[in-house]
PDB file of C-alpha atoms in Angstrom:
ATOM      1  CA  MET K   1      10.463  -8.387   5.736  1.00  0.00           C
ATOM      2  CA  GLY K   2      11.485  -8.476   9.027  1.00  0.00           C
ATOM      3  CA  SER K   3       9.114  -6.935  11.633  1.00  0.00           C
ATOM      4  CA  ASN K   4      11.654  -3.768  12.747  1.00  0.00           C
ATOM      5  CA  ASP K   5       9.454  -0.809  11.978  1.00  0.00           C
ATOM      6  CA  SER K   6      12.916   0.808  10.498  1.00  0.00           C
ATOM      7  CA  ASP K   7      13.409  -1.888   8.414  1.00  0.00           C
ATOM      8  CA  TRP K   8      11.933   0.456   5.410  1.00  0.00           C
ATOM      9  CA  CYS K   9      11.118  -0.664   1.788  1.00  0.00           C
ATOM     10  CA  ASN K  10       9.090   0.892  -1.429  1.00  0.00           C
ATOM     11  CA  TYR K  11       5.728  -0.633  -2.866  1.00  0.00           C
ATOM     12  CA  LYS K  12       7.666  -2.953  -5.211  1.00  0.00           C
ATOM     13  CA  GLN K  13       9.742  -4.648  -2.651  1.00  0.00           C
ATOM     14  CA  LEU K  14       6.246  -4.829  -0.608  1.00  0.00           C
ATOM     15  CA  VAL K  15       4.582  -6.255  -3.295  1.00  0.00           C
ATOM     16  CA  LEU K  16       7.757  -9.288  -4.136  1.00  0.00           C
ATOM     17  CA  SER K  17       7.669  -9.954  -0.611  1.00  0.00           C
ATOM     18  CA  LEU K  18       3.819 -10.579  -0.390  1.00  0.00           C
ATOM     19  CA  HIS K  19       3.956 -12.919  -2.723  1.00  0.00           C
ATOM     20  CA  ASN K  20       1.185 -16.060  -0.898  1.00  0.00           C
ATOM     21  CA  ASP K  21      -1.227 -15.412   2.084  1.00  0.00           C
ATOM     22  CA  GLU K  22       1.561 -17.190   4.340  1.00  0.00           C
ATOM     23  CA  GLU K  23       4.178 -14.363   3.786  1.00  0.00           C
ATOM     24  CA  CYS K  24       0.710 -11.659   4.300  1.00  0.00           C
ATOM     25  CA  VAL K  25       0.146 -13.372   7.356  1.00  0.00           C
ATOM     26  CA  ARG K  26       3.651 -13.549   8.373  1.00  0.00           C
ATOM     27  CA  PHE K  27       3.501  -9.844   7.347  1.00  0.00           C
ATOM     28  CA  LEU K  28       0.907  -8.552  10.181  1.00  0.00           C
ATOM     29  CA  GLN K  29       1.148 -10.901  12.543  1.00  0.00           C
ATOM     30  CA  GLU K  30       5.177  -9.401  12.764  1.00  0.00           C
ATOM     31  CA  LYS K  31       3.380  -5.782  12.811  1.00  0.00           C
ATOM     32  CA  GLY K  32       1.074  -7.247  15.353  1.00  0.00           C
ATOM     33  CA  ILE K  33      -1.683  -6.615  13.938  1.00  0.00           C
ATOM     34  CA  LEU K  34      -2.720 -10.589  13.478  1.00  0.00           C
ATOM     35  CA  HIS K  35      -2.891 -13.540  16.223  1.00  0.00           C
ATOM     36  CA  THR K  36       0.558 -15.238  16.656  1.00  0.00           C
ATOM     37  CA  ASN K  37      -1.150 -17.672  18.530  1.00  0.00           C
ATOM     38  CA  ARG K  38      -4.634 -18.859  19.516  1.00  0.00           C
ATOM     39  CA  VAL K  39      -6.200 -21.358  22.416  1.00  0.00           C
ATOM     40  CA  CYS K  40      -9.298 -23.208  22.284  1.00  0.00           C
ATOM     41  CA  LYS K  41     -12.483 -23.198  24.184  1.00  0.00           C
ATOM     42  CA  GLY K  42     -10.361 -25.902  26.489  1.00  0.00           C
ATOM     43  CA  GLY K  43      -7.230 -24.175  26.397  1.00  0.00           C
ATOM     44  CA  ARG K  44      -5.667 -26.397  23.920  1.00  0.00           C
ATOM     45  CA  ASP K  45      -3.103 -24.213  21.251  1.00  0.00           C
ATOM     46  CA  MET K  46      -4.913 -23.872  18.216  1.00  0.00           C
ATOM     47  CA  LYS K  47      -2.746 -24.910  14.742  1.00  0.00           C
ATOM     48  CA  LEU K  48      -2.823 -22.425  11.784  1.00  0.00           C
ATOM     49  CA  ARG K  49      -3.920 -23.943   8.133  1.00  0.00           C
ATOM     50  CA  PHE K  50      -4.057 -22.148   4.566  1.00  0.00           C
ATOM     51  CA  ARG K  51      -6.677 -23.821   2.249  1.00  0.00           C
ATOM     52  CA  LYS K  52      -6.376 -23.365  -1.924  1.00  0.00           C
ATOM     53  CA  ASN K  53      -9.817 -21.543  -1.948  1.00  0.00           C
ATOM     54  CA  GLY K  54      -8.339 -18.706   0.126  1.00  0.00           C
ATOM     55  CA  ASN K  55      -9.493 -19.975   3.754  1.00  0.00           C
ATOM     56  CA  ILE K  56      -7.194 -19.326   6.188  1.00  0.00           C
ATOM     57  CA  TYR K  57      -8.347 -20.372  10.229  1.00  0.00           C
ATOM     58  CA  TRP K  58      -6.912 -21.443  12.660  1.00  0.00           C
ATOM     59  CA  ILE K  59      -8.145 -25.028  14.492  1.00  0.00           C
ATOM     60  CA  CYS K  60      -7.827 -27.051  17.078  1.00  0.00           C
ATOM     61  CA  GLN K  61      -7.161 -31.240  15.754  1.00  0.00           C
ATOM     62  CA  PHE K  62      -7.896 -32.543  19.654  1.00  0.00           C
ATOM     63  CA  VAL K  63     -11.013 -35.443  18.296  1.00  0.00           C
ATOM     64  CA  GLU K  64     -13.522 -34.108  21.116  1.00  0.00           C
ATOM     65  CA  CYS K  65     -13.143 -29.938  20.094  1.00  0.00           C
ATOM     66  CA  ILE K  66     -12.559 -29.752  16.496  1.00  0.00           C
ATOM     67  CA  GLN K  67     -13.236 -26.097  16.870  1.00  0.00           C
ATOM     68  CA  TYR K  68     -12.420 -23.305  13.731  1.00  0.00           C
ATOM     69  CA  VAL K  69     -11.401 -19.663  14.106  1.00  0.00           C
ATOM     70  CA  GLY K  70     -11.087 -17.509  11.264  1.00  0.00           C
ATOM     71  CA  VAL K  71      -7.477 -15.702  10.905  1.00  0.00           C
ATOM     72  CA  ARG K  72      -9.176 -12.328  10.831  1.00  0.00           C
ATOM     73  CA  LYS K  73     -11.796 -13.096  13.532  1.00  0.00           C
ATOM     74  CA  ASP K  74     -11.030 -10.731  17.016  1.00  0.00           C
ATOM     75  CA  THR K  75      -8.401  -8.257  14.379  1.00  0.00           C
ATOM     76  CA  TRP K  76      -8.956  -4.659  13.592  1.00  0.00           C
ATOM     77  CA  ILE K  77      -9.461  -6.146   9.934  1.00  0.00           C
ATOM     78  CA  TYR K  78     -12.802  -8.256  10.533  1.00  0.00           C
ATOM     79  CA  PRO K  79     -15.507  -8.394   9.246  1.00  0.00           C
ATOM     80  CA  SER K  80     -13.315  -7.092   6.140  1.00  0.00           C
ATOM     81  CA  ARG K  81     -13.223 -10.196   3.211  1.00  0.00           C
ATOM     82  CA  LEU K  82     -10.729  -8.264   1.313  1.00  0.00           C
ATOM     83  CA  PRO K  83      -8.019 -10.441  -0.108  1.00  0.00           C
ATOM     84  CA  LEU K  84      -5.125  -9.352   2.969  1.00  0.00           C
ATOM     85  CA  ILE K  85      -2.690  -8.536   0.325  1.00  0.00           C
ATOM     86  CA  ASP K  86      -5.103  -5.902  -0.973  1.00  0.00           C
ATOM     87  CA  ILE K  87      -5.743  -4.888   2.784  1.00  0.00           C
ATOM     88  CA  ILE K  88      -1.609  -4.136   3.183  1.00  0.00           C
ATOM     89  CA  LEU K  89      -1.215  -2.099  -0.292  1.00  0.00           C
ATOM     90  CA  PHE K  90      -4.180  -0.007   0.466  1.00  0.00           C
ATOM     91  CA  ILE K  91      -2.758   0.632   3.652  1.00  0.00           C
ATOM     92  CA  TYR K  92       0.319   1.633   1.665  1.00  0.00           C
ATOM     93  CA  GLY K  93      -1.350   3.111  -0.519  1.00  0.00           C
ATOM     94  CA  TRP K  94      -3.482   5.457   1.744  1.00  0.00           C
ATOM     95  CA  CYS K  95       0.013   6.358   3.565  1.00  0.00           C
ATOM     96  CA  TYR K  96       1.447   7.647   0.110  1.00  0.00           C
ATOM     97  CA  GLU K  97      -1.925   9.841  -0.101  1.00  0.00           C
ATOM     98  CA  TRP K  98      -2.211   7.088  -4.021  1.00  0.00           C
ATOM     99  CA  THR K  99      -5.833   5.702  -2.733  1.00  0.00           C
ATOM    100  CA  SER K 100      -8.203   7.832  -4.905  1.00  0.00           C
ATOM    101  CA  ILE K 101     -11.487   5.132  -5.868  1.00  0.00           C
ATOM    102  CA  LYS K 102     -10.248   5.755  -9.338  1.00  0.00           C
ATOM    103  CA  TRP K 103      -6.307   3.945  -8.086  1.00  0.00           C
ATOM    104  CA  CYS K 104      -8.165   1.697  -5.907  1.00  0.00           C
ATOM    105  CA  GLU K 105     -10.208   0.496  -8.201  1.00  0.00           C
ATOM    106  CA  ARG K 106      -6.986   0.162 -10.834  1.00  0.00           C
ATOM    107  CA  GLU K 107      -4.419  -1.086  -9.488  1.00  0.00           C
ATOM    108  CA  LEU K 108      -6.197  -3.341  -6.225  1.00  0.00           C
ATOM    109  CA  ASN K 109      -9.567  -4.178  -8.126  1.00  0.00           C
ATOM    110  CA  ILE K 110     -11.161  -2.829  -4.985  1.00  0.00           C
ATOM    111  CA  SER K 111     -14.849  -1.208  -5.012  1.00  0.00           C
ATOM    112  CA  ARG K 112     -16.083   2.346  -4.677  1.00  0.00           C
ATOM    113  CA  LYS K 113     -17.855   1.669  -1.070  1.00  0.00           C
ATOM    114  CA  ALA K 114     -14.607  -0.568  -0.297  1.00  0.00           C
ATOM    115  CA  VAL K 115     -12.145   2.556  -0.652  1.00  0.00           C
ATOM    116  CA  VAL K 116     -14.474   4.786   1.265  1.00  0.00           C
ATOM    117  CA  ASP K 117     -14.640   2.411   3.817  1.00  0.00           C
ATOM    118  CA  TRP K 118     -11.220   1.683   4.284  1.00  0.00           C
ATOM    119  CA  ASN K 119      -9.922   5.519   4.167  1.00  0.00           C
ATOM    120  CA  ASN K 120     -12.359   5.798   7.524  1.00  0.00           C
ATOM    121  CA  TYR K 121     -11.037   2.858   8.730  1.00  0.00           C
ATOM    122  CA  LEU K 122      -7.346   4.578   9.362  1.00  0.00           C
ATOM    123  CA  ARG K 123      -9.051   7.842   9.729  1.00  0.00           C
ATOM    124  CA  GLU K 124     -10.257   6.268  12.833  1.00  0.00           C
ATOM    125  CA  VAL K 125      -6.617   5.115  13.965  1.00  0.00           C
ATOM    126  CA  CYS K 126      -5.640   8.672  13.631  1.00  0.00           C
ATOM    127  CA  SER K 127      -7.981   9.970  15.832  1.00  0.00           C
ATOM    128  CA  LEU K 128      -7.136   7.462  18.711  1.00  0.00           C
ATOM    129  CA  LYS K 129      -3.994   8.038  17.794  1.00  0.00           C
ATOM    130  CA  LEU K 130      -4.055  12.005  18.628  1.00  0.00           C
ATOM    131  CA  LEU K 131      -6.518  11.750  21.422  1.00  0.00           C
ATOM    132  CA  HIS K 132      -3.903   9.791  23.199  1.00  0.00           C
ATOM    133  CA  SER K 133      -1.013  12.004  22.468  1.00  0.00           C
ATOM    134  CA  SER K 134      -2.417  15.353  22.567  1.00  0.00           C
ATOM    135  CA  LYS K 135      -0.196  18.064  24.245  1.00  0.00           C
ATOM    136  CA  LYS K 136      -0.198  22.170  25.171  1.00  0.00           C
ATOM    137  CA  ILE K 137       0.769  24.114  21.796  1.00  0.00           C
ATOM    138  CA  GLY K 138       0.817  27.433  20.319  1.00  0.00           C
ATOM    139  CA  GLY K 139       2.465  30.390  22.495  1.00  0.00           C
ATOM    140  CA  ASP K 140       3.318  33.675  21.747  1.00  0.00           C
ATOM    141  CA  ASN K 141       4.611  34.593  17.689  1.00  0.00           C
ATOM    142  CA  THR K 142       2.480  31.447  16.432  1.00  0.00           C
ATOM    143  CA  THR K 143      -0.502  30.653  14.620  1.00  0.00           C
ATOM    144  CA  VAL K 144      -3.006  27.827  15.953  1.00  0.00           C
ATOM    145  CA  GLU K 145      -5.662  26.492  13.635  1.00  0.00           C
ATOM    146  CA  ILE K 146      -8.654  24.854  15.527  1.00  0.00           C
ATOM    147  CA  TYR K 147     -11.171  22.801  13.802  1.00  0.00           C
ATOM    148  CA  GLU K 148     -14.053  20.619  14.801  1.00  0.00           C
ATOM    149  CA  SER K 149     -14.922  17.349  13.394  1.00  0.00           C
ATOM    150  CA  LEU K 150     -17.685  14.632  13.737  1.00  0.00           C
ATOM    151  CA  PHE K 151     -15.628  11.596  14.842  1.00  0.00           C
ATOM    152  CA  ASN K 152     -17.521   8.476  13.989  1.00  0.00           C
ATOM    153  CA  PRO K 153     -15.960   5.239  15.044  1.00  0.00           C
ATOM    154  CA  ARG K 154     -16.278   1.289  13.543  1.00  0.00           C
ATOM    155  CA  LYS K 155     -18.064  -0.374  16.772  1.00  0.00           C
ATOM    156  CA  TYR K 156     -14.707  -2.549  16.909  1.00  0.00           C
ATOM    157  CA  ASN K 157     -15.135  -6.324  15.544  1.00  0.00           C
ATOM    158  CA  LEU K 158     -18.643  -5.793  14.603  1.00  0.00           C
ATOM    159  CA  GLY K 159     -18.002  -3.611  11.718  1.00  0.00           C
ATOM    160  CA  LYS K 160     -20.803  -1.321  12.732  1.00  0.00           C
ATOM    161  CA  THR K 161     -20.614   2.757  13.494  1.00  0.00           C
ATOM    162  CA  GLN K 162     -21.681   3.892  17.009  1.00  0.00           C
ATOM    163  CA  SER K 163     -23.157   6.980  17.578  1.00  0.00           C
ATOM    164  CA  GLN K 164     -21.401  10.190  15.925  1.00  0.00           C
ATOM    165  CA  GLN K 165     -18.919  11.835  18.343  1.00  0.00           C
ATOM    166  CA  TRP K 166     -17.427  15.639  17.946  1.00  0.00           C
ATOM    167  CA  VAL K 167     -13.686  16.303  18.259  1.00  0.00           C
ATOM    168  CA  ILE K 168     -11.965  19.623  18.210  1.00  0.00           C
ATOM    169  CA  GLY K 169      -8.436  19.558  16.885  1.00  0.00           C
ATOM    170  CA  GLY K 170      -5.839  21.897  16.216  1.00  0.00           C
ATOM    171  CA  ILE K 171      -2.336  21.826  14.830  1.00  0.00           C
ATOM    172  CA  CYS K 172       0.547  24.875  14.568  1.00  0.00           C
ATOM    173  CA  ARG K 173       1.241  26.214  12.199  1.00  0.00           C
ATOM    174  CA  GLU K 174       5.201  26.776  12.842  1.00  0.00           C
ATOM    175  CA  THR K 175       6.197  23.335  14.843  1.00  0.00           C
ATOM    176  CA  LYS K 176       2.796  20.926  13.488  1.00  0.00           C
ATOM    177  CA  GLU K 177       2.330  20.418  16.739  1.00  0.00           C
ATOM    178  CA  VAL K 178      -1.312  18.766  17.372  1.00  0.00           C
ATOM    179  CA  PHE K 179      -4.572  18.306  19.671  1.00  0.00           C
ATOM    180  CA  LEU K 180      -7.394  16.703  19.592  1.00  0.00           C
ATOM    181  CA  HIS K 181     -10.422  15.946  21.978  1.00  0.00           C
ATOM    182  CA  LEU K 182     -13.452  14.531  22.126  1.00  0.00           C
ATOM    183  CA  ILE K 183     -16.186  17.331  23.174  1.00  0.00           C
ATOM    184  CA  PRO K 184     -19.859  16.032  23.526  1.00  0.00           C
ATOM    185  CA  ASP K 185     -21.479  19.146  21.750  1.00  0.00           C
ATOM    186  CA  ARG K 186     -19.746  22.675  20.307  1.00  0.00           C
ATOM    187  CA  LYS K 187     -20.944  25.157  22.947  1.00  0.00           C
ATOM    188  CA  LYS K 188     -19.259  27.599  24.272  1.00  0.00           C
ATOM    189  CA  GLU K 189     -18.898  26.529  27.790  1.00  0.00           C
ATOM    190  CA  THR K 190     -17.377  23.271  26.105  1.00  0.00           C
ATOM    191  CA  VAL K 191     -15.222  24.638  23.773  1.00  0.00           C
ATOM    192  CA  LEU K 192     -13.565  27.318  25.324  1.00  0.00           C
ATOM    193  CA  PRO K 193     -11.627  25.365  28.369  1.00  0.00           C
ATOM    194  CA  ILE K 194     -10.101  22.718  26.105  1.00  0.00           C
ATOM    195  CA  VAL K 195      -9.111  25.801  23.961  1.00  0.00           C
ATOM    196  CA  GLU K 196      -7.498  26.795  27.153  1.00  0.00           C
ATOM    197  CA  GLU K 197      -6.684  23.693  27.966  1.00  0.00           C
ATOM    198  CA  CYS K 198      -4.724  23.218  24.818  1.00  0.00           C
ATOM    199  CA  VAL K 199      -3.679  26.540  23.408  1.00  0.00           C
ATOM    200  CA  LEU K 200      -0.939  28.706  24.868  1.00  0.00           C
ATOM    201  CA  PRO K 201      -1.945  32.355  25.748  1.00  0.00           C
ATOM    202  CA  GLY K 202      -0.571  34.780  23.103  1.00  0.00           C
ATOM    203  CA  THR K 203      -1.452  32.761  20.451  1.00  0.00           C
ATOM    204  CA  LYS K 204      -3.023  33.770  17.123  1.00  0.00           C
ATOM    205  CA  ILE K 205      -6.163  31.274  16.648  1.00  0.00           C
ATOM    206  CA  TYR K 206      -8.144  30.679  13.448  1.00  0.00           C
ATOM    207  CA  THR K 207     -11.348  29.232  13.845  1.00  0.00           C
ATOM    208  CA  ASP K 208     -14.594  29.105  11.921  1.00  0.00           C
ATOM    209  CA  GLU K 209     -17.692  31.334  12.803  1.00  0.00           C
ATOM    210  CA  HIS K 210     -19.135  29.281  15.104  1.00  0.00           C
ATOM    211  CA  LYS K 211     -20.868  31.558  17.910  1.00  0.00           C
ATOM    212  CA  ALA K 212     -19.085  29.277  20.162  1.00  0.00           C
ATOM    213  CA  TYR K 213     -15.480  30.980  19.572  1.00  0.00           C
ATOM    214  CA  GLU K 214     -16.764  34.369  20.194  1.00  0.00           C
ATOM    215  CA  GLU K 215     -15.763  35.746  23.194  1.00  0.00           C
ATOM    216  CA  ILE K 216     -12.352  33.500  22.583  1.00  0.00           C
ATOM    217  CA  TYR K 217     -10.448  36.981  22.877  1.00  0.00           C
ATOM    218  CA  LYS K 218     -11.381  37.355  26.544  1.00  0.00           C
ATOM    219  CA  LEU K 219      -8.367  34.091  27.418  1.00  0.00           C
ATOM    220  CA  GLY K 220      -5.718  35.956  25.732  1.00  0.00           C
ATOM    221  CA  TYR K 221      -5.291  35.410  22.402  1.00  0.00           C
ATOM    222  CA  ASP K 222      -5.434  36.531  18.908  1.00  0.00           C
ATOM    223  CA  HIS K 223      -8.420  35.429  17.371  1.00  0.00           C
ATOM    224  CA  HIS K 224      -9.832  35.263  13.487  1.00  0.00           C
ATOM    225  CA  THR K 225     -12.143  33.779  11.504  1.00  0.00           C
ATOM    226  CA  VAL K 226     -13.000  31.645   8.325  1.00  0.00           C
ATOM    227  CA  ASN K 227     -15.774  30.843   7.426  1.00  0.00           C
ATOM    228  CA  HIS K 228     -15.689  27.251   5.953  1.00  0.00           C
ATOM    229  CA  SER K 229     -18.936  26.842   3.994  1.00  0.00           C
ATOM    230  CA  GLN K 230     -17.855  29.876   2.007  1.00  0.00           C
ATOM    231  CA  ASN K 231     -14.610  30.499   1.361  1.00  0.00           C
ATOM    232  CA  PHE K 232     -11.496  28.558   1.146  1.00  0.00           C
ATOM    233  CA  VAL K 233      -9.368  31.642   2.210  1.00  0.00           C
ATOM    234  CA  ASP K 234      -9.412  34.381   5.341  1.00  0.00           C
ATOM    235  CA  PRO K 235     -11.089  37.064   3.126  1.00  0.00           C
ATOM    236  CA  THR K 236      -9.035  39.449   4.946  1.00  0.00           C
ATOM    237  CA  ILE K 237      -5.871  38.390   4.749  1.00  0.00           C
ATOM    238  CA  GLY K 238      -6.457  35.815   1.599  1.00  0.00           C
ATOM    239  CA  ALA K 239      -4.743  33.407   3.686  1.00  0.00           C
ATOM    240  CA  HIS K 240      -6.145  29.360   3.207  1.00  0.00           C
ATOM    241  CA  THR K 241      -5.861  27.472   6.506  1.00  0.00           C
ATOM    242  CA  GLN K 242      -3.695  24.751   6.452  1.00  0.00           C
ATOM    243  CA  ILE K 243      -5.932  21.965   6.100  1.00  0.00           C
ATOM    244  CA  GLU K 244      -7.960  23.471   3.501  1.00  0.00           C
ATOM    245  CA  ARG K 245      -4.561  23.663   1.268  1.00  0.00           C
ATOM    246  CA  TRP K 246      -4.113  20.368   2.345  1.00  0.00           C
ATOM    247  CA  TRP K 247      -7.532  19.389   0.887  1.00  0.00           C
ATOM    248  CA  ARG K 248      -7.348  20.804  -2.171  1.00  0.00           C
ATOM    249  CA  SER K 249      -4.139  19.276  -2.669  1.00  0.00           C
ATOM    250  CA  SER K 250      -5.558  15.804  -2.051  1.00  0.00           C
ATOM    251  CA  LYS K 251      -8.373  16.552  -4.357  1.00  0.00           C
ATOM    252  CA  GLU K 252      -8.096  13.580  -6.123  1.00  0.00           C
ATOM    253  CA  ARG K 253      -8.561  11.186  -3.163  1.00  0.00           C
ATOM    254  CA  THR K 254     -12.656  12.541  -2.686  1.00  0.00           C
ATOM    255  CA  LYS K 255     -13.494  12.965  -6.599  1.00  0.00           C
ATOM    256  CA  GLY K 256     -16.527  10.369  -6.461  1.00  0.00           C
ATOM    257  CA  GLN K 257     -17.456  10.397  -2.667  1.00  0.00           C
ATOM    258  CA  CYS K 258     -20.470  13.113  -3.690  1.00  0.00           C
ATOM    259  CA  ARG K 259     -19.860  15.027  -0.302  1.00  0.00           C
ATOM    260  CA  THR K 260     -20.043  18.655   0.167  1.00  0.00           C
ATOM    261  CA  ARG K 261     -17.024  20.681   1.491  1.00  0.00           C
ATOM    262  CA  ARG K 262     -18.046  20.528   4.557  1.00  0.00           C
ATOM    263  CA  ASP K 263     -18.067  17.172   5.041  1.00  0.00           C
ATOM    264  CA  MET K 264     -14.881  16.385   2.901  1.00  0.00           C
ATOM    265  CA  LEU K 265     -12.945  18.431   5.675  1.00  0.00           C
ATOM    266  CA  ASP K 266     -14.573  16.995   8.264  1.00  0.00           C
ATOM    267  CA  SER K 267     -13.541  13.893   7.149  1.00  0.00           C
ATOM    268  CA  TYR K 268     -10.109  14.574   6.664  1.00  0.00           C
ATOM    269  CA  MET K 269      -9.028  16.881   9.799  1.00  0.00           C
ATOM    270  CA  THR K 270      -7.662  13.802  12.136  1.00  0.00           C
ATOM    271  CA  GLU K 271      -5.710  12.384   8.930  1.00  0.00           C
ATOM    272  CA  TYR K 272      -4.711  15.779   8.286  1.00  0.00           C
ATOM    273  CA  LEU K 273      -3.274  16.312  12.027  1.00  0.00           C
ATOM    274  CA  TRP K 274      -2.188  13.012  12.449  1.00  0.00           C
ATOM    275  CA  ARG K 275       0.596  13.392   9.142  1.00  0.00           C
ATOM    276  CA  GLN K 276       1.312  16.308  10.344  1.00  0.00           C
ATOM    277  CA  SER K 277       2.278  14.831  13.782  1.00  0.00           C
ATOM    278  CA  LEU K 278       4.889  12.708  11.923  1.00  0.00           C
ATOM    279  CA  HIS K 279       7.635  14.811  11.349  1.00  0.00           C
ATOM    280  CA  GLY K 280       9.045  13.163   9.011  1.00  0.00           C
ATOM    281  CA  LYS K 281       8.598   9.332  10.508  1.00  0.00           C
ATOM    282  CA  GLU K 282       7.550   6.712   7.801  1.00  0.00           C
ATOM    283  CA  PRO K 283       3.750   6.727   7.098  1.00  0.00           C
ATOM    284  CA  PHE K 284       4.150   2.835   6.296  1.00  0.00           C
ATOM    285  CA  ALA K 285       5.336   2.397  10.115  1.00  0.00           C
ATOM    286  CA  GLU K 286       3.332   5.233  11.885  1.00  0.00           C
ATOM    287  CA  ILE K 287       0.249   3.378  10.886  1.00  0.00           C
ATOM    288  CA  LEU K 288       1.217  -0.087  11.452  1.00  0.00           C
ATOM    289  CA  LYS K 289       2.119   0.979  14.735  1.00  0.00           C
ATOM    290  CA  ASP K 290      -1.157   3.058  15.547  1.00  0.00           C
ATOM    291  CA  ILE K 291      -3.442   0.135  14.180  1.00  0.00           C
ATOM    292  CA  ALA K 292      -1.196  -2.511  16.943  1.00  0.00           C
ATOM    293  CA  THR K 293      -1.259  -0.289  19.326  1.00  0.00           C
ATOM    294  CA  PHE K 294      -5.346   0.554  19.222  1.00  0.00           C
ATOM    295  CA  TYR K 295      -7.030  -2.256  18.259  1.00  0.00           C
ATOM    296  CA  PRO K 296      -4.638  -5.222  18.501  1.00  0.00           C
ATOM    297  CA  PRO K 297      -5.667  -8.453  18.419  1.00  0.00           C
ATOM    298  CA  LYS K 298      -7.946  -9.643  21.043  1.00  0.00           C
TER     299      LYS K 298
END
């Protein structure tokens, strides 16, 4: 399988092409997710070795050196011990919204915890992509939905989590354009300048009922609210917000995760915005490109 992102493949073709560890490593190298070469502490080129027990590592064979480095070390997939084929197929399945706990346990033999973790890792990639590509959206005769979420990133290369970070995001219903910004808190003094920076005047805006938005109408917006904790529908006009409609259609993937509606909406917000921002592009190629962009091998 070539490294050109325009090379599209279906699930069967992908499975057939990844018939051993060497092919899986080559695929991830071509996509920029694994190292294509490494040097030892002495500055010598290392060789990649594959063992029958599944161990894959870089080695310097110089007699006075003999250094080993696992193939996953200093990459996005470290420290996961899932087989590389399972990681690749999970990413593919996630792109097409297959990765329910039931599907992953049956098809990939992945544990419930790993399913939740890997869904979150991919949503983190979505967040980083959106944070680096936001632009001003909306305008006259358009509707923008605004939502806040807790962004809980992994600490790169350690697999641990940093402190939680609020983000604010929005999507224009008509154009599918999106924005996403990190915010230190949900105070009015923080939120309203971000909205003004990201949304054009004259836009119809939907938000939750948080008090930070009480004076948003003063900025020239037609403001409406939805109570996310009680409704999936605006009680005045009977309209679902886009993210909630998508969340409901994707509810199979949330079964067994034992989380509240609000928790799930928080988790899904950046994934939803990322998917909407694709505008017809192949999601598997795009998420692999985004992983390589924001988590290149170190």
